[in-house]
Amino acid sequence: MLPTVAHVLDLEVMRRGLPQVVAGADHLERPVRWVHVSELPDVAGMLQGGELVLSTGIALPEDREGLARYVRELADIGVAGLVIEYGRRYFDSLPRALVHAAEQRGLPLIALRRELRFVSVTEAVHALVVNAQLEQLRTSEAIHQVFNELVVEGAEPAEVVRQVSRIAGAPVVLENLAHQVLTHESAGRSETELLEDWERRSRGVRPPGRTGYDPRSGWLVTAVGARGQDWGRLVLMQEPGPRPEGGPHPFTMLLERGASALALNRLVVRDRESLERQTHRTLLSGILTHALTVSEVALRAQALGVPLEGRRLVGAVLRQRRGPIPAALEAQARLRDFTELAASAVRACRLSALVGALDDEGVGVLITLGPQQDEHAALDAFAAALRRLAAEAARDAAAPEPVVAVGSSVGSVRDARRTLLEATQVADAALHDAPGGRAASYYRLPDVRLRGLLHLLRDDARLQTYVERELGPLLAFDAEHNGQLVRMLRIYLEQGRNKSAAADAAHLSRPSFYDRLHKVERILGVDLDQVESCLSLHVALLALDAVRR
């Protein structure tokens, strides 16, 4: 650190001049960046701040206003202090106007009661300044070396925080923007003392700028983020109290370097994962579209660390149940996050798989199983991990569960397309199943039953004709009158033709609901009391879902 005014006054060369602090005694901790000798009354224009000005006062103004202006200009430029030697202009005291102005502006004013060689003072102080700058350079180089190695090695955030704490010798906390602790290093302090009531304490510390010191709490805080997107704060905790006046906090560079390492680590991990997902998506697309040969797929997957040859392959397709339609950019971000979630679930279960987006809504997973791995246990573990991670990411108990659809396992890369296509068909059909009502954690073709069959036939003109024949007049009526008769019919059939339960489900009074059912019967020319008519209409509604999908 740079020497302070108090440090300079304590030097042997300065003590020979019998220094006496006559003003600004509360500001002697200001750092001295340089020493400047001048007799000019307008010397402030030649300074940059942080200088200790030495003068005999021989050319200082005589009037009160001139002295006050001299002090004001020095204080405004940020000088560390003013030293005036007796013997040339002043002999046993300094002008009251000068002392008063210095006290008012908090400028350290020192009188030398014995004559000194100013060159001796400048040599001694400049030696300290240069040594401090060299030491700061060595420290900076060492810190950069430490954090460069951490970045290159892909160190986890906890390790970065640990190194910041070790170098500073103080507790360090990494928090998110909601003031929740992500990781911390207590540096020997009690974790209870460190983290108790953290959110309230942290919200009360808002220093200005990206990096700032709060003397009330003793916290040095810097923002963590990159590309204009901050995602957290790094906090170094010391004892409360004022820091040396002027210049940055001594640990500012350390904390900012740690924050840069954390931000870069996050970008590298995200970009690496994104690149990996893109590569996986290319392979999955190549399998489905025959854009890549079997040997090309096997070779590229092997290079990615996902062996396909000589293993059982199981295709899975993951979708999210429909909610409000998001904007295009939001939908892309949601799909990217969902894909990364699936990759995390694969890693959590220690499985080997290709994971990538298949379309704008779904994620494909091609799981490879060794001879000793149980297929059902692996799939159950994967589905459970995915749902757990999705719930943690959403932090919302009402968040919809992802749909996990699985195809039949195959024994060769050549048949991988078949298991992926089957999983896609199952996923499309399973989206219409009621969530939360199944014992199994994933869907297979037998689980979707009639919905699955209708989905497989959705492009058949005969099925589309059947839907129009059964429901066409009702669909046309709703379109023309902005009605909801198709919805009323669906509720009635899903409630097992129980009119009272259906009225409750539709949030209508029974007479109103019954009136709508009679209108459905008149439009379609059917009797809803006949089982066969209701069965035919229910199949048509399921087929309509498949066709629209």
Coordinates of C-alpha atoms in Angstrom, one line a residue:
M1 CA 0.0 0.0 0.0
L2 CA 1.1 3.6 -0.6
P3 CA 2.5 5.4 2.5
T4 CA 0.0 7.6 4.3
V5 CA 0.5 11.1 5.6
A6 CA 0.9 9.7 9.1
H7 CA 3.5 7.3 7.8
V8 CA 5.5 10.1 6.1
L9 CA 5.4 12.2 9.3
D10 CA 6.9 9.3 11.2
L11 CA 9.9 9.0 8.9
E12 CA 13.2 9.9 10.5
V13 CA 13.9 12.5 7.8
M14 CA 10.6 14.2 8.7
R15 CA 11.0 14.0 12.4
R16 CA 14.1 16.1 12.1
G17 CA 11.8 19.0 11.1
L18 CA 9.7 18.6 14.3
P19 CA 6.4 18.4 12.4
Q20 CA 3.2 19.7 14.0
V21 CA -0.3 18.9 12.7
V22 CA -2.2 22.1 13.0
A23 CA -5.3 21.1 10.9
G24 CA -7.0 18.0 9.5
A25 CA -5.7 15.6 12.1
D26 CA -8.6 13.2 11.4
H27 CA -7.4 12.7 7.8
L28 CA -3.8 11.6 8.2
E29 CA -4.6 8.2 6.7
R30 CA -4.7 9.7 3.2
P31 CA -2.3 7.8 0.9
V32 CA 0.6 9.8 -0.5
R33 CA 1.1 9.2 -4.2
W34 CA 3.9 11.6 -4.7
V35 CA 5.7 14.6 -3.1
H36 CA 5.6 18.0 -4.8
V37 CA 7.7 21.1 -3.8
S38 CA 6.2 24.4 -4.9
E39 CA 5.9 28.0 -3.7
L40 CA 3.3 29.0 -6.3
P41 CA -0.1 30.1 -5.0
D42 CA -1.8 28.5 -8.0
V43 CA 0.0 25.2 -7.9
A44 CA -3.2 23.2 -7.9
G45 CA -3.4 23.4 -11.6
M46 CA -0.2 21.4 -11.9
L47 CA -1.3 18.6 -9.6
Q48 CA -3.3 15.4 -10.2
G49 CA -4.3 14.4 -6.6
G50 CA -2.6 12.4 -3.9
E51 CA 0.5 14.6 -3.7
L52 CA 2.0 15.9 -0.4
V53 CA 2.8 19.5 -1.1
L54 CA 5.9 21.0 0.6
S55 CA 6.3 24.8 0.8
T56 CA 8.0 27.6 2.8
G57 CA 4.8 29.7 2.2
I58 CA 6.9 32.5 0.9
A59 CA 4.6 33.3 -2.0
L60 CA 1.2 32.6 -0.4
P61 CA -1.5 35.3 -0.5
E62 CA -1.7 37.7 2.4
D63 CA -5.4 38.2 2.5
R64 CA -7.9 35.8 4.1
E65 CA -9.8 35.2 0.9
G66 CA -6.6 34.4 -1.0
L67 CA -5.5 31.8 1.6
A68 CA -9.0 30.2 1.7
R69 CA -8.9 30.0 -2.1
Y70 CA -5.4 28.4 -2.0
V71 CA -6.6 25.7 0.4
R72 CA -9.9 25.2 -1.5
E73 CA -8.1 24.5 -4.8
L74 CA -5.7 22.0 -3.1
A75 CA -8.6 20.2 -1.4
D76 CA -10.6 20.1 -4.7
I77 CA -7.8 18.5 -6.6
G78 CA -7.4 15.9 -3.8
V79 CA -3.9 16.5 -2.5
A80 CA -2.9 14.3 0.5
G81 CA -1.7 17.2 2.6
L82 CA 0.1 20.5 2.9
V83 CA 3.5 20.9 4.7
I84 CA 4.8 24.5 5.4
E85 CA 8.2 25.1 6.8
Y86 CA 8.8 27.9 9.3
G87 CA 11.7 30.3 8.8
R88 CA 11.1 32.0 5.4
R89 CA 7.6 33.5 5.7
Y90 CA 6.1 32.2 8.9
F91 CA 8.1 31.8 12.1
D92 CA 6.1 30.5 15.0
S93 CA 2.5 30.1 13.7
L94 CA 0.5 29.9 10.5
P95 CA -2.2 32.4 9.6
R96 CA -5.6 31.7 11.2
A97 CA -7.3 32.0 7.9
L98 CA -5.1 29.2 6.5
V99 CA -5.6 26.9 9.4
H100 CA -9.3 27.5 9.5
A101 CA -9.7 26.8 5.8
A102 CA -7.7 23.6 6.1
E103 CA -9.8 22.4 9.0
Q104 CA -13.0 23.2 7.2
R105 CA -12.0 21.3 4.1
G106 CA -10.4 18.4 6.0
L107 CA -7.0 19.0 4.5
P108 CA -4.0 17.9 6.7
L109 CA -1.9 21.0 7.4
I110 CA 1.5 20.4 8.9
A111 CA 4.0 23.0 10.2
L112 CA 7.8 22.2 10.2
R113 CA 9.3 24.0 13.2
R114 CA 12.8 23.2 12.1
E115 CA 14.4 23.7 8.7
L116 CA 14.7 20.7 6.4
R117 CA 16.2 19.8 3.1
F118 CA 13.1 19.1 1.0
V119 CA 15.1 16.9 -1.4
S120 CA 15.8 14.5 1.5
V121 CA 12.0 14.3 2.1
T122 CA 11.2 13.7 -1.5
E123 CA 13.8 11.0 -1.9
A124 CA 12.6 9.1 1.2
V125 CA 9.0 9.3 0.3
H126 CA 9.5 8.5 -3.4
A127 CA 11.4 5.4 -2.4
L128 CA 8.5 4.3 -0.4
V129 CA 6.1 5.0 -3.2
V130 CA 8.1 3.2 -5.8
N131 CA 8.5 0.2 -3.5
A132 CA 4.8 0.2 -2.8
Q133 CA 4.1 0.3 -6.5
L134 CA 6.5 -2.6 -7.2
E135 CA 5.0 -4.6 -4.4
Q136 CA 1.5 -3.9 -5.8
L137 CA 2.7 -5.0 -9.2
R138 CA 4.1 -8.3 -7.8
T139 CA 0.9 -8.9 -5.9
S140 CA -1.2 -8.1 -9.0
E141 CA 0.9 -10.5 -11.1
A142 CA 0.6 -13.3 -8.5
I143 CA -3.2 -12.8 -8.2
H144 CA -3.6 -12.9 -12.0
Q145 CA -1.5 -16.0 -12.1
V146 CA -3.7 -17.8 -9.5
F147 CA -7.0 -16.9 -11.2
N148 CA -5.7 -17.5 -14.7
E149 CA -4.9 -21.1 -13.6
L150 CA -8.3 -21.5 -12.0
V151 CA -10.0 -20.3 -15.2
V152 CA -7.9 -22.6 -17.4
E153 CA -8.6 -25.6 -15.2
G154 CA -12.3 -24.9 -15.2
A155 CA -12.4 -24.5 -11.4
E156 CA -15.8 -24.6 -9.7
P157 CA -17.1 -21.3 -8.1
A158 CA -16.4 -22.7 -4.6
E159 CA -12.7 -23.0 -5.5
V160 CA -12.6 -19.4 -6.8
V161 CA -14.2 -18.1 -3.6
R162 CA -11.8 -20.2 -1.5
Q163 CA -8.8 -18.6 -3.2
V164 CA -10.1 -15.1 -2.8
S165 CA -10.7 -15.8 0.9
R166 CA -7.2 -17.3 1.3
I167 CA -5.4 -14.4 -0.2
A168 CA -7.5 -11.8 1.7
G169 CA -7.5 -13.7 4.9
A170 CA -11.2 -12.9 5.3
P171 CA -14.6 -14.5 4.8
V172 CA -16.0 -14.3 1.2
V173 CA -19.5 -15.0 0.0
L174 CA -20.9 -15.5 -3.5
E175 CA -24.6 -14.6 -3.7
N176 CA -27.2 -14.4 -6.5
L177 CA -29.3 -11.3 -7.3
A178 CA -32.0 -12.5 -4.9
H179 CA -29.3 -12.3 -2.1
Q180 CA -29.2 -16.0 -1.7
V181 CA -25.9 -17.6 -0.8
L182 CA -24.5 -19.7 -3.6
T183 CA -21.2 -20.6 -2.0
H184 CA -19.0 -19.2 0.7
E185 CA -15.7 -19.5 2.6
S186 CA -15.8 -18.6 6.3
A187 CA -12.0 -18.2 6.8
G188 CA -12.3 -19.6 10.3
R189 CA -15.4 -17.7 11.4
S190 CA -18.5 -19.4 12.6
E191 CA -20.8 -20.2 9.6
T192 CA -23.8 -19.3 11.8
E193 CA -22.4 -15.9 12.5
L194 CA -21.4 -15.4 8.9
L195 CA -24.7 -16.4 7.2
E196 CA -27.4 -15.8 9.8
D197 CA -30.1 -13.5 8.5
W198 CA -28.0 -13.1 5.3
E199 CA -30.7 -11.8 2.9
R200 CA -31.7 -8.9 5.2
R201 CA -28.1 -7.9 5.9
S202 CA -27.1 -8.1 2.3
R203 CA -30.0 -6.1 1.0
G204 CA -28.9 -3.3 3.4
V205 CA -25.5 -3.1 1.7
R206 CA -25.7 -1.1 -1.6
P207 CA -22.4 0.6 -2.3
P208 CA -22.3 2.8 -5.4
G209 CA -20.8 1.5 -8.6
R210 CA -19.9 -2.1 -9.6
T211 CA -17.4 -2.3 -6.8
G212 CA -17.7 -0.4 -3.5
Y213 CA -16.9 -0.5 0.1
D214 CA -19.5 -0.1 2.9
P215 CA -17.8 1.1 6.1
R216 CA -20.9 0.4 8.3
S217 CA -20.7 -3.3 7.6
G218 CA -17.0 -3.7 6.5
W219 CA -18.1 -5.3 3.3
L220 CA -16.3 -4.9 0.0
V221 CA -18.8 -5.8 -2.8
T222 CA -18.4 -6.3 -6.5
A223 CA -20.9 -7.3 -9.2
V224 CA -20.5 -10.7 -11.0
G225 CA -21.5 -11.0 -14.6
A226 CA -20.5 -10.5 -18.2
R227 CA -21.9 -9.2 -21.5
G228 CA -24.1 -6.7 -19.5
Q229 CA -25.9 -9.5 -17.6
D230 CA -25.0 -9.5 -13.9
W231 CA -26.1 -12.6 -12.0
G232 CA -24.6 -12.2 -8.6
R233 CA -22.3 -10.4 -6.1
L234 CA -19.0 -11.3 -4.5
V235 CA -18.7 -10.1 -1.0
L236 CA -15.5 -9.8 1.1
M237 CA -16.3 -9.3 4.8
Q238 CA -14.0 -7.4 7.2
E239 CA -14.5 -5.5 10.4
P240 CA -16.5 -2.3 10.0
G241 CA -14.6 0.9 9.8
P242 CA -13.4 3.6 7.5
R243 CA -10.8 2.6 4.9
P244 CA -7.7 4.8 4.0
E245 CA -8.9 8.0 2.4
G246 CA -8.4 8.3 -1.4
G247 CA -7.6 5.5 -3.8
P248 CA -9.3 2.1 -4.0
H249 CA -9.7 -0.4 -1.2
P250 CA -6.6 -2.6 -1.0
F251 CA -8.5 -5.7 -1.9
T252 CA -10.5 -4.2 -4.8
M253 CA -8.3 -5.7 -7.5
L254 CA -8.4 -9.1 -5.8
L255 CA -12.2 -9.2 -5.5
E256 CA -12.7 -7.9 -9.1
R257 CA -10.3 -10.5 -10.4
G258 CA -12.2 -13.2 -8.5
A259 CA -15.5 -11.9 -10.0
S260 CA -14.0 -12.0 -13.5
A261 CA -13.0 -15.6 -13.0
L262 CA -16.5 -16.5 -11.8
A263 CA -18.1 -14.8 -14.8
L264 CA -15.7 -16.3 -17.3
N265 CA -16.2 -19.7 -15.8
R266 CA -20.0 -19.4 -16.2
L267 CA -19.6 -18.3 -19.8
V268 CA -17.1 -21.1 -20.7
V269 CA -19.3 -23.8 -19.1
R270 CA -22.5 -22.4 -20.8
D271 CA -20.8 -22.1 -24.2
R272 CA -19.1 -25.6 -23.8
E273 CA -22.5 -27.1 -23.0
S274 CA -24.1 -25.3 -25.9
L275 CA -21.5 -26.5 -28.3
E276 CA -21.9 -30.0 -27.0
R277 CA -25.7 -29.9 -27.4
Q278 CA -25.3 -28.6 -30.9
T279 CA -23.1 -31.5 -31.8
H280 CA -25.5 -34.0 -30.2
R281 CA -28.4 -32.4 -32.1
T282 CA -26.6 -32.8 -35.4
L283 CA -26.1 -36.5 -34.7
L284 CA -29.7 -37.0 -33.7
S285 CA -30.9 -35.1 -36.7
G286 CA -28.6 -37.2 -38.9
I287 CA -30.1 -40.4 -37.5
L288 CA -33.7 -39.3 -38.1
T289 CA -33.2 -37.8 -41.5
H290 CA -30.7 -40.3 -42.9
A291 CA -28.3 -37.3 -43.5
L292 CA -25.5 -39.3 -41.9
T293 CA -24.6 -42.9 -42.5
V294 CA -24.6 -45.5 -39.7
S295 CA -20.8 -45.6 -39.7
E296 CA -20.6 -41.7 -39.5
V297 CA -23.0 -41.6 -36.6
A298 CA -21.2 -44.3 -34.7
L299 CA -17.7 -42.7 -35.3
R300 CA -18.8 -39.2 -34.4
A301 CA -20.6 -40.4 -31.3
Q302 CA -17.6 -42.4 -30.2
A303 CA -15.5 -39.3 -30.5
L304 CA -18.0 -37.5 -28.2
G305 CA -17.6 -40.1 -25.6
V306 CA -21.0 -41.8 -26.3
P307 CA -20.3 -45.3 -27.7
L308 CA -23.2 -46.7 -29.7
E309 CA -21.9 -49.9 -31.3
G310 CA -22.4 -53.1 -29.4
R311 CA -24.8 -51.5 -26.9
R312 CA -28.6 -51.4 -26.5
L313 CA -30.1 -48.1 -27.6
V314 CA -33.3 -46.6 -26.2
G315 CA -34.8 -43.4 -27.7
A316 CA -36.6 -40.9 -25.5
V317 CA -38.4 -37.7 -26.3
L318 CA -39.1 -35.1 -23.7
R319 CA -41.7 -32.4 -24.0
Q320 CA -43.3 -29.9 -21.7
R321 CA -47.0 -29.7 -21.3
R322 CA -48.5 -26.7 -23.1
G323 CA -49.0 -23.4 -21.2
P324 CA -49.2 -19.8 -22.4
I325 CA -47.5 -19.5 -25.7
P326 CA -44.2 -17.6 -25.1
A327 CA -42.5 -15.1 -27.4
A328 CA -40.1 -16.6 -29.9
L329 CA -36.9 -15.6 -28.0
E330 CA -38.4 -16.8 -24.7
A331 CA -39.3 -20.1 -26.4
Q332 CA -35.8 -20.6 -27.6
A333 CA -34.3 -19.9 -24.2
R334 CA -36.8 -22.2 -22.6
L335 CA -36.0 -25.0 -25.0
R336 CA -32.2 -24.4 -24.4
D337 CA -32.7 -24.6 -20.7
F338 CA -34.9 -27.7 -21.0
T339 CA -32.2 -29.4 -23.1
E340 CA -29.5 -28.6 -20.6
L341 CA -31.8 -29.9 -17.9
A342 CA -32.0 -33.2 -19.7
A343 CA -28.2 -33.3 -20.1
S344 CA -27.9 -32.7 -16.4
A345 CA -30.3 -35.5 -15.6
V346 CA -28.2 -37.9 -17.8
R347 CA -25.1 -36.9 -15.9
A348 CA -26.8 -37.3 -12.6
C349 CA -27.7 -40.9 -13.4
R350 CA -24.2 -41.6 -14.8
L351 CA -25.8 -42.6 -18.1
S352 CA -24.2 -42.3 -21.6
A353 CA -26.5 -40.6 -24.1
L354 CA -26.9 -38.1 -27.0
V355 CA -29.0 -35.2 -25.9
G356 CA -30.2 -32.4 -28.2
A357 CA -33.3 -30.5 -29.3
L358 CA -35.4 -32.2 -32.0
D359 CA -37.7 -29.4 -32.9
D360 CA -39.0 -26.2 -31.4
E361 CA -40.7 -28.0 -28.5
G362 CA -39.0 -31.3 -27.8
V363 CA -35.7 -32.8 -26.7
G364 CA -34.4 -36.1 -28.0
V365 CA -32.3 -38.5 -25.9
L366 CA -30.6 -41.6 -27.3
I367 CA -29.5 -43.6 -24.3
T368 CA -26.9 -46.3 -24.6
L369 CA -26.9 -49.2 -22.2
G370 CA -24.2 -51.7 -21.4
P371 CA -25.0 -55.5 -21.0
Q372 CA -25.1 -55.1 -17.2
Q373 CA -27.4 -52.1 -17.0
D374 CA -31.1 -52.7 -16.3
E375 CA -33.2 -50.8 -18.8
H376 CA -36.2 -50.1 -16.6
A377 CA -34.1 -49.0 -13.6
A378 CA -32.0 -46.7 -15.8
L379 CA -35.1 -45.1 -17.4
D380 CA -36.8 -44.7 -14.0
A381 CA -33.7 -43.0 -12.5
F382 CA -33.4 -40.7 -15.5
A383 CA -37.1 -39.6 -15.4
A384 CA -36.9 -39.1 -11.7
A385 CA -33.8 -37.0 -12.0
L386 CA -35.3 -34.9 -14.8
R387 CA -38.4 -34.1 -12.7
R388 CA -36.4 -33.3 -9.6
L389 CA -34.1 -30.9 -11.6
A390 CA -37.1 -29.3 -13.3
A391 CA -38.8 -28.7 -10.0
E392 CA -35.6 -27.2 -8.5
A393 CA -35.1 -24.9 -11.6
A394 CA -38.7 -23.7 -11.5
R395 CA -38.9 -23.4 -7.7
D396 CA -42.6 -23.7 -8.1
A397 CA -44.7 -26.6 -6.9
A398 CA -47.3 -25.9 -9.5
A399 CA -44.9 -26.1 -12.4
P400 CA -46.0 -28.7 -15.0
E401 CA -44.0 -31.9 -15.0
P402 CA -42.1 -32.8 -18.2
V403 CA -43.5 -35.6 -20.4
V404 CA -41.0 -38.4 -20.8
A405 CA -41.8 -40.8 -23.7
V406 CA -39.7 -43.9 -24.5
G407 CA -39.4 -46.1 -27.6
S408 CA -38.6 -49.8 -27.7
S409 CA -34.9 -50.6 -27.2
V410 CA -32.9 -51.7 -30.2
G411 CA -29.6 -53.5 -30.6
S412 CA -27.9 -51.6 -33.4
V413 CA -27.2 -48.1 -34.6
R414 CA -29.1 -48.9 -37.8
D415 CA -32.3 -49.2 -35.7
A416 CA -31.7 -46.1 -33.7
R417 CA -34.1 -44.1 -35.9
R418 CA -36.9 -46.5 -35.2
T419 CA -36.7 -46.1 -31.4
L420 CA -36.5 -42.3 -31.7
L421 CA -39.5 -42.2 -34.0
E422 CA -41.6 -44.4 -31.7
A423 CA -40.7 -42.2 -28.8
T424 CA -41.7 -39.1 -30.7
Q425 CA -45.1 -40.6 -31.5
V426 CA -45.6 -41.6 -27.9
A427 CA -44.7 -38.2 -26.7
D428 CA -47.1 -36.5 -29.0
A429 CA -49.9 -38.7 -27.8
A430 CA -48.9 -38.6 -24.1
L431 CA -49.2 -34.8 -24.1
H432 CA -53.0 -35.1 -23.9
D433 CA -52.9 -37.5 -21.0
A434 CA -53.9 -36.1 -17.6
P435 CA -50.7 -35.3 -15.6
G436 CA -49.9 -36.8 -12.2
G437 CA -52.2 -39.8 -12.5
R438 CA -49.7 -42.5 -13.6
A439 CA -47.7 -45.0 -11.5
A440 CA -44.9 -45.2 -14.1
S441 CA -42.5 -42.3 -14.5
Y442 CA -42.4 -42.4 -18.3
Y443 CA -44.6 -43.3 -21.2
R444 CA -44.3 -46.2 -23.7
L445 CA -46.5 -47.1 -26.6
P446 CA -48.8 -49.4 -24.6
D447 CA -49.4 -46.5 -22.1
V448 CA -51.0 -44.2 -24.7
R449 CA -53.4 -46.9 -25.9
L450 CA -56.2 -45.4 -28.1
R451 CA -54.5 -42.0 -28.2
G452 CA -51.4 -43.6 -29.5
L453 CA -53.2 -45.5 -32.2
L454 CA -55.0 -42.3 -33.3
H455 CA -51.8 -40.4 -33.3
L456 CA -50.2 -42.9 -35.6
L457 CA -53.1 -42.6 -38.0
R458 CA -53.4 -38.8 -37.8
D459 CA -52.3 -38.2 -41.4
D460 CA -54.7 -40.7 -42.8
A461 CA -57.4 -39.0 -44.8
R462 CA -60.0 -41.6 -43.6
L463 CA -59.4 -40.6 -40.0
Q464 CA -59.7 -36.9 -40.9
T465 CA -63.0 -37.6 -42.8
Y466 CA -64.3 -39.5 -39.7
V467 CA -63.6 -36.5 -37.5
E468 CA -65.4 -34.1 -39.9
R469 CA -68.4 -36.4 -40.2
E470 CA -68.8 -36.8 -36.4
L471 CA -67.9 -33.3 -35.3
G472 CA -68.0 -31.0 -38.4
P473 CA -71.3 -29.3 -37.7
L474 CA -70.4 -28.6 -34.1
L475 CA -67.0 -27.2 -35.0
A476 CA -68.6 -25.0 -37.6
F477 CA -71.2 -23.7 -35.1
D478 CA -68.5 -22.9 -32.5
A479 CA -66.5 -21.1 -35.2
E480 CA -69.5 -19.0 -36.4
H481 CA -70.9 -18.1 -32.9
N482 CA -67.6 -18.1 -30.9
G483 CA -69.2 -20.9 -28.8
Q484 CA -67.8 -23.6 -26.6
L485 CA -70.1 -26.5 -27.4
V486 CA -67.2 -28.8 -28.3
R487 CA -65.7 -28.1 -24.9
M488 CA -69.0 -28.9 -23.2
L489 CA -69.2 -32.2 -25.1
R490 CA -65.7 -33.1 -24.2
I491 CA -66.3 -32.4 -20.5
Y492 CA -69.5 -34.5 -20.5
L493 CA -67.7 -37.5 -22.0
E494 CA -64.6 -37.1 -19.8
Q495 CA -66.8 -37.1 -16.7
G496 CA -68.2 -40.5 -17.8
R497 CA -71.6 -39.1 -19.0
N498 CA -72.3 -37.9 -15.4
K499 CA -74.2 -34.7 -16.1
S500 CA -74.0 -33.3 -12.5
A501 CA -70.3 -33.9 -12.3
A502 CA -69.8 -32.4 -15.8
A503 CA -71.8 -29.3 -14.9
D504 CA -69.6 -28.8 -11.8
A505 CA -66.5 -29.3 -14.0
A506 CA -67.7 -26.7 -16.5
H507 CA -68.5 -24.3 -13.6
L508 CA -72.1 -24.0 -14.9
S509 CA -75.5 -24.5 -13.2
R510 CA -77.1 -27.7 -14.1
P511 CA -79.9 -26.2 -16.2
S512 CA -77.4 -24.1 -18.2
F513 CA -75.2 -27.2 -18.8
Y514 CA -78.2 -29.4 -19.7
D515 CA -79.3 -26.7 -22.2
R516 CA -76.0 -26.8 -23.9
L517 CA -76.0 -30.6 -24.2
H518 CA -79.5 -30.4 -25.8
K519 CA -78.1 -27.9 -28.3
V520 CA -75.2 -30.3 -29.1
E521 CA -77.7 -33.1 -29.7
R522 CA -79.8 -30.9 -32.1
I523 CA -76.7 -29.7 -34.1
L524 CA -75.2 -33.2 -34.4
G525 CA -78.5 -35.1 -34.7
V526 CA -77.5 -37.6 -32.0
D527 CA -78.8 -38.9 -28.7
L528 CA -76.3 -38.5 -26.0
D529 CA -78.0 -41.1 -23.8
Q530 CA -76.9 -43.8 -26.3
V531 CA -73.6 -45.4 -25.3
E532 CA -72.5 -46.0 -28.9
S533 CA -73.1 -42.4 -30.0
C534 CA -71.0 -41.2 -27.1
L535 CA -68.3 -43.7 -27.8
S536 CA -68.1 -42.6 -31.4
L537 CA -68.0 -38.9 -30.4
H538 CA -65.3 -39.5 -27.8
V539 CA -63.1 -41.3 -30.4
A540 CA -63.7 -38.4 -32.8
L541 CA -62.6 -35.9 -30.1
L542 CA -59.4 -37.9 -29.4
A543 CA -58.8 -38.1 -33.2
L544 CA -59.3 -34.3 -33.4
D545 CA -56.6 -33.8 -30.8
A546 CA -54.2 -36.1 -32.8
V547 CA -55.0 -34.4 -36.1
R548 CA -54.5 -30.9 -34.7
R549 CA -51.2 -32.0 -33.1

